[in-house]
Short mmCIF file of C-alpha atoms in Angstrom, two decimals:
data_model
loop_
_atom_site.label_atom_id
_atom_site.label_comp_id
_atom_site.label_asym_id
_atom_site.label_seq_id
_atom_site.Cartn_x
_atom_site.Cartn_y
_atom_site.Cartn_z
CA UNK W 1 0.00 0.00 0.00
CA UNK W 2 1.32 3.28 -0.59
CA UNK W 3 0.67 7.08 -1.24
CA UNK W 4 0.93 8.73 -4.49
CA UNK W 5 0.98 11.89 -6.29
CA UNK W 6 -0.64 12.28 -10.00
CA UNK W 7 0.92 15.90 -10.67
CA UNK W 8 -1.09 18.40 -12.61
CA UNK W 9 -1.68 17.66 -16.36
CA UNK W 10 0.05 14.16 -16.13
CA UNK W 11 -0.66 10.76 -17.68
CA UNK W 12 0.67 7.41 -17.00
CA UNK W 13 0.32 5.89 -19.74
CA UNK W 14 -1.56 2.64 -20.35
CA UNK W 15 -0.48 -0.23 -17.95
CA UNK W 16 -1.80 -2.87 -16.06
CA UNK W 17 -0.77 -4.72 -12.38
CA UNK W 18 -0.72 -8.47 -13.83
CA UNK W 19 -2.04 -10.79 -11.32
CA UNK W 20 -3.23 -8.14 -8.57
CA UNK W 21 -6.45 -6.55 -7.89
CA UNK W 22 -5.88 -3.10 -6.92
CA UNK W 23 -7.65 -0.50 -4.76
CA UNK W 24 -7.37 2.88 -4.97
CA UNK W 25 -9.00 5.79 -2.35
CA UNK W 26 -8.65 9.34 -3.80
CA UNK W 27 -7.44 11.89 -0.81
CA UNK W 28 -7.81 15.09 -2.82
CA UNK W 29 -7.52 16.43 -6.45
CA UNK W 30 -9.61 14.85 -9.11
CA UNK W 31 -7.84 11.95 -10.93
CA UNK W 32 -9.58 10.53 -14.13
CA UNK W 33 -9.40 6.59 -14.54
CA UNK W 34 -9.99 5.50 -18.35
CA UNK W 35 -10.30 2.01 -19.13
CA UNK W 36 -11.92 -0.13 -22.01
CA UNK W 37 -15.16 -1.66 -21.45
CA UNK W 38 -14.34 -5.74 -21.87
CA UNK W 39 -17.93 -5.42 -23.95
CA UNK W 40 -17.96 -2.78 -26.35
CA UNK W 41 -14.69 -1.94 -26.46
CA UNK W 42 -15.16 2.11 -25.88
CA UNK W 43 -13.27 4.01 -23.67
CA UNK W 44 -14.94 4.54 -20.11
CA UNK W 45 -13.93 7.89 -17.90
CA UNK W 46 -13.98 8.14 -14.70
CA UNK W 47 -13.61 11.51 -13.19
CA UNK W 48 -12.94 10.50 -9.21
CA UNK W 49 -13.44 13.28 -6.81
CA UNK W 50 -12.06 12.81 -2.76
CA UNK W 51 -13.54 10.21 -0.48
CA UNK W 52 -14.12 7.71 -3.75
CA UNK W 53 -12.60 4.36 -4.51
CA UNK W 54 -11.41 2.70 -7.79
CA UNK W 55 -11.26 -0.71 -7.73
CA UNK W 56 -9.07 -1.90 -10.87
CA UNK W 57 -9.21 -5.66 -11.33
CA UNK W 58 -6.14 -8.25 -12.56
CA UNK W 59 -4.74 -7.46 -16.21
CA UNK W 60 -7.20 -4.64 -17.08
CA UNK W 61 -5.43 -1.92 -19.31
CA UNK W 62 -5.83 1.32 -17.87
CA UNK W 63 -4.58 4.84 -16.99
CA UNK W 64 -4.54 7.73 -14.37
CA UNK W 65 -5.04 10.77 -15.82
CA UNK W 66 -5.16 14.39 -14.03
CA UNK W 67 -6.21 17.17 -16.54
CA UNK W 68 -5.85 19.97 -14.21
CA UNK W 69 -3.60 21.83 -14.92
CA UNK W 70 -2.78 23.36 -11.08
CA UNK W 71 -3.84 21.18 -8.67
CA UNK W 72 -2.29 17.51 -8.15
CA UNK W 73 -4.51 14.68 -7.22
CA UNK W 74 -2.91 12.29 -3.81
CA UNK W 75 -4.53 8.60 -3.07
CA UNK W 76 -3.63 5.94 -2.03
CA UNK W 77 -3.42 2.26 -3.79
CA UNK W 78 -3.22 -1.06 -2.21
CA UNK W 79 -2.79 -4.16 -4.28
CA UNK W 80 -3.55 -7.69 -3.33
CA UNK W 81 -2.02 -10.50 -5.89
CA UNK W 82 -5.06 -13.12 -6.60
CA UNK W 83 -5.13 -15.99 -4.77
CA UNK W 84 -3.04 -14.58 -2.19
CA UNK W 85 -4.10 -15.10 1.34
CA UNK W 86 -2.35 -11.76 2.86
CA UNK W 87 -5.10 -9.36 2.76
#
């Protein structure tokens, strides 16, 4: 588990966290998640604001994206490898 930073008007980039399932709380900013739907294939946003959670499940392609240009977004991600019994 650890805290991070997604500075203003950043990207990372498509990746994915193999095996683990990954939670994320946002503390403050407003961090965009984009993914593609496993059904129609089309791009899904979603703009997070504080106090929500982004759960990101094993090998799904996605991104973190903050479009403000001022303000950085901090939360906090935990990942849990599946079929792990450490919780």
């Amino acid at each position: 588990m650890g805290r991070t930073v997604v500075l203003p008007g950043t990207s990372s980039g498509d990746h994915h966290h193999g095996d683990s399932e990954t939670g994320i709380y946002v503390v403050s900013g407003h961090p965009v998640f984009v993914f593609r739907d496993p059904d129609s294939g089309s791009l899904v946003r979603l703009e997070a604001v504080p106090g929500d959670y982004v759960w990101v499940l094993p090998h799904v392609p996605h991104r973190e994206e903050n479009p403000y240009p001022d303000t950085e977004a901090v939360v906090v991600i935990a990942q849990v490898y599946a079929g792990s019994d450490r919780g």
